[in-house]
């Protein structure tokens, strides 16, 4: 199986995230990719390759062009005003209520104002290497999509930073550009047919849902921890089912905190039934391993042994799969869990797991 990855991801390393009012060490770190690459190394079933270039067109097909311009310029802009900044984080965020009844606000001119116009949280800092990494993650996703469109049954894009929380005109949740949505839209245009997105990250993919909410040709199906108690809090409820022409083309399956393999398996069957009943086309999988029981921020409790059978169930859809990396923050086991998932998706029979350096 082809594994697409870019060394530019390592240039995105934020110094902290602000959570519950405090700066803390970031969870979304490049060591995550090192863990994954180590687990896939020296195994001829995985062929590593670099992404191709696609240019900005597939990005602005799903994102507001001014968001892309903002991300491109943000770091330079802070430098130009002469402010010393370790990382760009908003302190004043455009909550819709602020403009209630008064129409829209213009994009501010100052760097401090601008970041709060585009970014919805305090955990998604911008550093010098952020934009190149985010652009590379998109190329990784599109290269995986192209391989699948050209006939591969399965490709894995090791995207970092992740993407599913980034919406049409906003970013957050460790995400800047929505890799999965960009790949899905590219596939719709390339194949002329429908595409499904199966979001298995523990957090609801609010950005992906938003981008396709009124679309009937992109089915969005997500299993995630209940947003009533888990980020992103403001989207991912079961009552959200799409609107307009997209009515019925969004399916949210929230799970209570603490849910384990069995509850998850039942919800997965519902998710797969929905996809199975839709017009055939490629499936973009937003693969988060933050459903794992040891994940430091995910409240679900999947065991390591669950990932391979979950992936085998997804593969049983018998549709082309573009698997894209989203979250997963228990670095010592992340690579092993990704590897289990990919082998399950590829239909490789069960085998004794290799030891993981540092994990046991
Ligand atoms: N400080 C993805 O998994 N909130 N994003 C974490 C702990 C942000 C997760 C709370 C979670 C974002 C792609
Ligand atoms: Zn997540």
mmCIF file of N, CA and C in Angstrom, residues 160-255:
data_model
loop_
_atom_site.group_PDB
_atom_site.id
_atom_site.type_symbol
_atom_site.label_atom_id
_atom_site.label_comp_id
_atom_site.label_asym_id
_atom_site.label_seq_id
_atom_site.Cartn_x
_atom_site.Cartn_y
_atom_site.Cartn_z
ATOM 1 N N UNK A 160 -0.383 15.749 8.252
ATOM 2 C CA UNK A 160 -0.134 16.497 9.472
ATOM 3 C C UNK A 160 0.267 17.903 9.060
ATOM 4 N N UNK A 161 -0.338 18.938 9.593
ATOM 5 C CA UNK A 161 -1.429 18.930 10.564
ATOM 6 C C UNK A 161 -2.706 18.274 10.029
ATOM 7 N N UNK A 162 -3.566 17.851 10.993
ATOM 8 C CA UNK A 162 -4.851 17.256 10.599
ATOM 9 C C UNK A 162 -5.775 18.316 9.986
ATOM 10 N N UNK A 163 -6.993 17.931 9.606
ATOM 11 C CA UNK A 163 -7.814 18.883 8.857
ATOM 12 C C UNK A 163 -9.283 18.992 9.192
ATOM 13 N N UNK A 164 -9.887 17.999 9.845
ATOM 14 C CA UNK A 164 -11.356 17.918 9.814
ATOM 15 C C UNK A 164 -12.101 18.972 10.627
ATOM 16 N N UNK A 165 -11.389 19.742 11.470
ATOM 17 C CA UNK A 165 -12.063 20.844 12.183
ATOM 18 C C UNK A 165 -12.038 22.165 11.405
ATOM 19 N N UNK A 166 -11.257 22.244 10.334
ATOM 20 C CA UNK A 166 -11.181 23.482 9.556
ATOM 21 C C UNK A 166 -12.379 23.572 8.623
ATOM 22 N N UNK A 167 -13.082 24.688 8.678
ATOM 23 C CA UNK A 167 -14.294 24.867 7.870
ATOM 24 C C UNK A 167 -14.041 25.759 6.668
ATOM 25 N N UNK A 168 -15.133 26.136 6.028
ATOM 26 C CA UNK A 168 -15.014 26.919 4.800
ATOM 27 C C UNK A 168 -14.216 28.214 5.029
ATOM 28 N N UNK A 169 -14.493 28.874 6.139
ATOM 29 C CA UNK A 169 -13.848 30.176 6.373
ATOM 30 C C UNK A 169 -13.368 30.293 7.809
ATOM 31 N N UNK A 170 -12.882 29.231 8.375
ATOM 32 C CA UNK A 170 -12.334 29.292 9.738
ATOM 33 C C UNK A 170 -11.414 28.106 9.991
ATOM 34 N N UNK A 171 -10.543 28.248 11.008
ATOM 35 C CA UNK A 171 -9.685 27.121 11.364
ATOM 36 C C UNK A 171 -9.615 26.979 12.882
ATOM 37 N N UNK A 172 -9.206 25.764 13.328
ATOM 38 C CA UNK A 172 -9.112 25.491 14.759
ATOM 39 C C UNK A 172 -8.975 23.989 14.970
ATOM 40 N N UNK A 173 -8.928 23.570 16.229
ATOM 41 C CA UNK A 173 -8.864 22.141 16.545
ATOM 42 C C UNK A 173 -7.624 21.466 15.979
ATOM 43 N N UNK A 174 -6.497 22.172 16.011
ATOM 44 C CA UNK A 174 -5.199 21.705 15.473
ATOM 45 C C UNK A 174 -5.204 21.631 13.950
ATOM 46 N N UNK A 175 -6.267 22.129 13.303
ATOM 47 C CA UNK A 175 -6.437 21.999 11.851
ATOM 48 C C UNK A 175 -6.438 23.374 11.187
ATOM 49 N N UNK A 176 -5.848 23.476 10.000
ATOM 50 C CA UNK A 176 -5.756 24.751 9.276
ATOM 51 C C UNK A 176 -6.477 24.676 7.934
ATOM 52 N N UNK A 177 -6.232 23.591 7.198
ATOM 53 C CA UNK A 177 -6.906 23.351 5.918
ATOM 54 C C UNK A 177 -7.507 21.950 5.994
ATOM 55 N N UNK A 178 -8.698 21.783 5.425
ATOM 56 C CA UNK A 178 -9.414 20.524 5.605
ATOM 57 C C UNK A 178 -8.998 19.507 4.537
ATOM 58 N N UNK A 179 -7.959 18.737 4.873
ATOM 59 C CA UNK A 179 -7.392 17.765 3.931
ATOM 60 C C UNK A 179 -8.455 16.819 3.364
ATOM 61 N N UNK A 180 -9.284 16.269 4.240
ATOM 62 C CA UNK A 180 -10.283 15.274 3.806
ATOM 63 C C UNK A 180 -11.341 15.909 2.913
ATOM 64 N N UNK A 181 -11.793 17.107 3.269
ATOM 65 C CA UNK A 181 -12.819 17.765 2.449
ATOM 66 C C UNK A 181 -12.256 18.140 1.086
ATOM 67 N N UNK A 182 -11.011 18.594 1.069
ATOM 68 C CA UNK A 182 -10.382 18.969 -0.207
ATOM 69 C C UNK A 182 -10.240 17.722 -1.085
ATOM 70 N N UNK A 183 -9.831 16.606 -0.485
ATOM 71 C CA UNK A 183 -9.699 15.351 -1.242
ATOM 72 C C UNK A 183 -11.068 14.876 -1.736
ATOM 73 N N UNK A 184 -12.090 14.973 -0.878
ATOM 74 C CA UNK A 184 -13.432 14.516 -1.268
ATOM 75 C C UNK A 184 -13.967 15.343 -2.438
ATOM 76 N N UNK A 185 -13.801 16.661 -2.348
ATOM 77 C CA UNK A 185 -14.285 17.528 -3.435
ATOM 78 C C UNK A 185 -13.516 17.263 -4.733
ATOM 79 N N UNK A 186 -12.214 17.043 -4.586
ATOM 80 C CA UNK A 186 -11.396 16.725 -5.775
ATOM 81 C C UNK A 186 -11.893 15.435 -6.426
ATOM 82 N N UNK A 187 -12.258 14.450 -5.600
ATOM 83 C CA UNK A 187 -12.757 13.168 -6.122
ATOM 84 C C UNK A 187 -14.114 13.325 -6.804
ATOM 85 N N UNK A 188 -14.975 14.166 -6.223
ATOM 86 C CA UNK A 188 -16.276 14.416 -6.862
ATOM 87 C C UNK A 188 -16.057 14.974 -8.256
ATOM 88 N N UNK A 189 -15.156 15.946 -8.356
ATOM 89 C CA UNK A 189 -14.921 16.592 -9.664
ATOM 90 C C UNK A 189 -14.236 15.637 -10.631
ATOM 91 N N UNK A 190 -13.330 14.823 -10.110
ATOM 92 C CA UNK A 190 -12.586 13.896 -10.965
ATOM 93 C C UNK A 190 -13.466 12.740 -11.453
ATOM 94 N N UNK A 191 -14.304 12.180 -10.541
ATOM 95 C CA UNK A 191 -15.091 10.998 -10.914
ATOM 96 C C UNK A 191 -16.469 11.366 -11.458
ATOM 97 N N UNK A 192 -16.928 12.577 -11.146
ATOM 98 C CA UNK A 192 -18.273 12.973 -11.565
ATOM 99 C C UNK A 192 -19.364 12.270 -10.774
ATOM 100 N N UNK A 193 -18.973 11.514 -9.751
ATOM 101 C CA UNK A 193 -19.961 10.770 -8.966
ATOM 102 C C UNK A 193 -19.893 11.122 -7.499
ATOM 103 N N UNK A 194 -20.688 10.441 -6.681
ATOM 104 C CA UNK A 194 -20.714 10.740 -5.260
ATOM 105 C C UNK A 194 -19.492 10.211 -4.513
ATOM 106 N N UNK A 195 -19.245 10.806 -3.353
ATOM 107 C CA UNK A 195 -18.145 10.418 -2.474
ATOM 108 C C UNK A 195 -18.715 10.372 -1.061
ATOM 109 N N UNK A 196 -18.235 9.433 -0.262
ATOM 110 C CA UNK A 196 -18.617 9.394 1.156
ATOM 111 C C UNK A 196 -17.399 9.737 1.996
ATOM 112 N N UNK A 197 -17.632 10.444 3.104
ATOM 113 C CA UNK A 197 -16.584 10.685 4.095
ATOM 114 C C UNK A 197 -16.989 9.951 5.360
ATOM 115 N N UNK A 198 -16.118 9.055 5.812
ATOM 116 C CA UNK A 198 -16.348 8.336 7.059
ATOM 117 C C UNK A 198 -15.342 8.870 8.068
ATOM 118 N N UNK A 199 -15.835 9.582 9.073
ATOM 119 C CA UNK A 199 -14.958 10.277 10.019
ATOM 120 C C UNK A 199 -14.878 9.470 11.314
ATOM 121 N N UNK A 200 -13.711 8.853 11.546
ATOM 122 C CA UNK A 200 -13.535 7.978 12.710
ATOM 123 C C UNK A 200 -12.668 8.600 13.805
ATOM 124 N N UNK A 201 -12.332 9.880 13.650
ATOM 125 C CA UNK A 201 -11.631 10.587 14.726
ATOM 126 C C UNK A 201 -12.581 10.686 15.926
ATOM 127 N N UNK A 202 -12.032 10.734 17.126
ATOM 128 C CA UNK A 202 -12.897 10.775 18.317
ATOM 129 C C UNK A 202 -13.656 12.095 18.423
ATOM 130 N N UNK A 203 -13.142 13.121 17.734
ATOM 131 C CA UNK A 203 -13.821 14.422 17.734
ATOM 132 C C UNK A 203 -14.673 14.555 16.474
ATOM 133 N N UNK A 204 -15.816 15.182 16.611
ATOM 134 C CA UNK A 204 -16.645 15.396 15.428
ATOM 135 C C UNK A 204 -15.920 16.298 14.430
ATOM 136 N N UNK A 205 -16.019 15.957 13.149
ATOM 137 C CA UNK A 205 -15.370 16.759 12.103
ATOM 138 C C UNK A 205 -16.269 17.893 11.660
ATOM 139 N N UNK A 206 -16.375 18.889 12.521
ATOM 140 C CA UNK A 206 -17.301 19.992 12.250
ATOM 141 C C UNK A 206 -17.004 20.710 10.940
ATOM 142 N N UNK A 207 -15.725 20.813 10.597
ATOM 143 C CA UNK A 207 -15.358 21.511 9.361
ATOM 144 C C UNK A 207 -15.837 20.755 8.139
ATOM 145 N N UNK A 208 -15.597 19.460 8.117
ATOM 146 C CA UNK A 208 -16.026 18.633 6.985
ATOM 147 C C UNK A 208 -17.547 18.653 6.883
ATOM 148 N N UNK A 209 -18.216 18.510 8.021
ATOM 149 C CA UNK A 209 -19.682 18.532 8.012
ATOM 150 C C UNK A 209 -20.195 19.846 7.422
ATOM 151 N N UNK A 210 -19.609 20.954 7.882
ATOM 152 C CA UNK A 210 -20.052 22.268 7.393
ATOM 153 C C UNK A 210 -19.889 22.391 5.877
ATOM 154 N N UNK A 211 -18.718 21.986 5.398
ATOM 155 C CA UNK A 211 -18.399 22.164 3.973
ATOM 156 C C UNK A 211 -19.397 21.429 3.087
ATOM 157 N N UNK A 212 -19.879 20.277 3.546
ATOM 158 C CA UNK A 212 -20.773 19.468 2.697
ATOM 159 C C UNK A 212 -22.218 19.440 3.194
ATOM 160 N N UNK A 213 -22.568 20.325 4.135
ATOM 161 C CA UNK A 213 -23.869 20.229 4.809
ATOM 162 C C UNK A 213 -25.057 20.329 3.846
ATOM 163 N N UNK A 214 -24.895 21.104 2.792
ATOM 164 C CA UNK A 214 -26.005 21.275 1.839
ATOM 165 C C UNK A 214 -25.789 20.483 0.556
ATOM 166 N N UNK A 215 -24.869 19.518 0.631
ATOM 167 C CA UNK A 215 -24.528 18.753 -0.584
ATOM 168 C C UNK A 215 -25.122 17.344 -0.513
ATOM 169 N N UNK A 216 -25.754 16.932 -1.606
ATOM 170 C CA UNK A 216 -26.283 15.569 -1.643
ATOM 171 C C UNK A 216 -25.254 14.587 -2.200
ATOM 172 N N UNK A 217 -24.221 15.115 -2.855
ATOM 173 C CA UNK A 217 -23.248 14.228 -3.516
ATOM 174 C C UNK A 217 -22.072 13.858 -2.618
ATOM 175 N N UNK A 218 -21.982 14.439 -1.419
ATOM 176 C CA UNK A 218 -20.946 14.031 -0.464
ATOM 177 C C UNK A 218 -21.630 13.662 0.848
ATOM 178 N N UNK A 219 -21.675 12.376 1.099
ATOM 179 C CA UNK A 219 -22.276 11.862 2.333
ATOM 180 C C UNK A 219 -21.252 11.997 3.461
ATOM 181 N N UNK A 220 -21.635 12.603 4.579
ATOM 182 C CA UNK A 220 -20.736 12.724 5.733
ATOM 183 C C UNK A 220 -21.284 11.888 6.882
ATOM 184 N N UNK A 221 -20.492 10.910 7.327
ATOM 185 C CA UNK A 221 -20.892 10.008 8.403
ATOM 186 C C UNK A 221 -19.795 10.034 9.468
ATOM 187 N N UNK A 222 -20.160 10.321 10.717
ATOM 188 C CA UNK A 222 -19.149 10.457 11.760
ATOM 189 C C UNK A 222 -19.534 9.726 13.042
ATOM 190 N N UNK A 223 -18.545 9.004 13.587
ATOM 191 C CA UNK A 223 -18.646 8.413 14.936
ATOM 192 C C UNK A 223 -17.725 9.224 15.826
ATOM 193 N N UNK A 224 -18.226 9.682 16.968
ATOM 194 C CA UNK A 224 -17.378 10.545 17.801
ATOM 195 C C UNK A 224 -17.927 10.625 19.212
ATOM 196 N N UNK A 225 -17.106 11.126 20.104
ATOM 197 C CA UNK A 225 -17.551 11.340 21.474
ATOM 198 C C UNK A 225 -18.580 12.471 21.478
ATOM 199 N N UNK A 226 -19.598 12.331 22.305
ATOM 200 C CA UNK A 226 -20.708 13.279 22.382
ATOM 201 C C UNK A 226 -20.202 14.719 22.538
ATOM 202 N N UNK A 227 -20.583 15.595 21.592
ATOM 203 C CA UNK A 227 -20.115 16.985 21.695
ATOM 204 C C UNK A 227 -20.675 17.726 22.911
ATOM 205 N N UNK A 228 -21.676 17.159 23.569
ATOM 206 C CA UNK A 228 -22.177 17.804 24.786
ATOM 207 C C UNK A 228 -21.068 17.941 25.819
ATOM 208 N N UNK A 229 -20.077 17.024 25.762
ATOM 209 C CA UNK A 229 -18.984 17.071 26.741
ATOM 210 C C UNK A 229 -17.597 17.075 26.103
ATOM 211 N N UNK A 230 -17.513 16.961 24.794
ATOM 212 C CA UNK A 230 -16.204 16.864 24.135
ATOM 213 C C UNK A 230 -16.097 17.858 22.985
ATOM 214 N N UNK A 231 -14.896 18.450 22.821
ATOM 215 C CA UNK A 231 -14.586 19.291 21.670
ATOM 216 C C UNK A 231 -15.084 18.608 20.380
ATOM 217 N N UNK A 232 -15.664 19.294 19.396
ATOM 218 C CA UNK A 232 -15.791 20.757 19.260
ATOM 219 C C UNK A 232 -17.070 21.358 19.857
ATOM 220 N N UNK A 233 -17.767 20.657 20.711
ATOM 221 C CA UNK A 233 -18.883 21.154 21.519
ATOM 222 C C UNK A 233 -20.099 21.686 20.742
ATOM 223 N N UNK A 234 -19.854 22.409 19.660
ATOM 224 C CA UNK A 234 -20.952 23.133 19.008
ATOM 225 C C UNK A 234 -21.448 22.482 17.721
ATOM 226 N N UNK A 235 -20.996 21.271 17.462
ATOM 227 C CA UNK A 235 -21.466 20.527 16.282
ATOM 228 C C UNK A 235 -21.242 19.049 16.528
ATOM 229 N N UNK A 236 -22.024 18.230 15.825
ATOM 230 C CA UNK A 236 -21.860 16.776 15.912
ATOM 231 C C UNK A 236 -23.008 16.092 16.610
ATOM 232 N N UNK A 237 -24.098 16.819 16.871
ATOM 233 C CA UNK A 237 -25.274 16.218 17.507
ATOM 234 C C UNK A 237 -26.050 15.375 16.486
ATOM 235 N N UNK A 238 -26.732 14.356 17.009
ATOM 236 C CA UNK A 238 -27.460 13.435 16.128
ATOM 237 C C UNK A 238 -28.543 14.150 15.326
ATOM 238 N N UNK A 239 -29.026 15.265 15.860
ATOM 239 C CA UNK A 239 -30.089 16.012 15.169
ATOM 240 C C UNK A 239 -29.591 16.727 13.911
ATOM 241 N N UNK A 240 -28.292 16.810 13.722
ATOM 242 C CA UNK A 240 -27.739 17.490 12.542
ATOM 243 C C UNK A 240 -27.670 16.486 11.393
ATOM 244 N N UNK A 241 -28.555 16.646 10.415
ATOM 245 C CA UNK A 241 -28.661 15.632 9.357
ATOM 246 C C UNK A 241 -28.506 16.211 7.952
ATOM 247 N N UNK A 242 -28.060 17.471 7.857
ATOM 248 C CA UNK A 242 -27.911 18.106 6.547
ATOM 249 C C UNK A 242 -29.072 19.037 6.274
ATOM 250 N N UNK A 243 -28.901 19.920 5.290
ATOM 251 C CA UNK A 243 -30.000 20.828 4.963
ATOM 252 C C UNK A 243 -30.066 21.065 3.462
ATOM 253 N N UNK A 244 -31.203 21.618 3.021
ATOM 254 C CA UNK A 244 -31.406 21.865 1.590
ATOM 255 C C UNK A 244 -31.313 20.564 0.808
ATOM 256 N N UNK A 245 -30.569 20.621 -0.294
ATOM 257 C CA UNK A 245 -30.382 19.409 -1.091
ATOM 258 C C UNK A 245 -29.615 18.335 -0.319
ATOM 259 N N UNK A 246 -28.879 18.768 0.706
ATOM 260 C CA UNK A 246 -28.077 17.830 1.497
ATOM 261 C C UNK A 246 -28.836 17.195 2.658
ATOM 262 N N UNK A 247 -30.144 17.463 2.724
ATOM 263 C CA UNK A 247 -30.925 16.875 3.819
ATOM 264 C C UNK A 247 -30.817 15.354 3.798
ATOM 265 N N UNK A 248 -30.402 14.774 4.928
ATOM 266 C CA UNK A 248 -30.245 13.319 5.012
ATOM 267 C C UNK A 248 -28.852 12.837 4.628
ATOM 268 N N UNK A 249 -27.991 13.718 4.149
ATOM 269 C CA UNK A 249 -26.648 13.303 3.709
ATOM 270 C C UNK A 249 -25.573 13.582 4.766
ATOM 271 N N UNK A 250 -26.015 13.815 6.008
ATOM 272 C CA UNK A 250 -25.105 13.898 7.159
ATOM 273 C C UNK A 250 -25.641 12.941 8.214
ATOM 274 N N UNK A 251 -24.770 12.105 8.752
ATOM 275 C CA UNK A 251 -25.175 11.198 9.832
ATOM 276 C C UNK A 251 -24.170 11.288 10.971
ATOM 277 N N UNK A 252 -24.639 11.747 12.130
ATOM 278 C CA UNK A 252 -23.793 11.818 13.321
ATOM 279 C C UNK A 252 -24.191 10.743 14.307
ATOM 280 N N UNK A 253 -23.184 10.008 14.791
ATOM 281 C CA UNK A 253 -23.403 8.946 15.763
ATOM 282 C C UNK A 253 -22.550 9.232 16.999
ATOM 283 N N UNK A 254 -23.042 10.131 17.880
ATOM 284 C CA UNK A 254 -22.263 10.462 19.084
ATOM 285 C C UNK A 254 -22.290 9.315 20.089
ATOM 286 N N UNK A 255 -21.170 9.117 20.758
ATOM 287 C CA UNK A 255 -21.038 8.054 21.756
ATOM 288 C C UNK A 255 -20.740 8.674 23.118
#
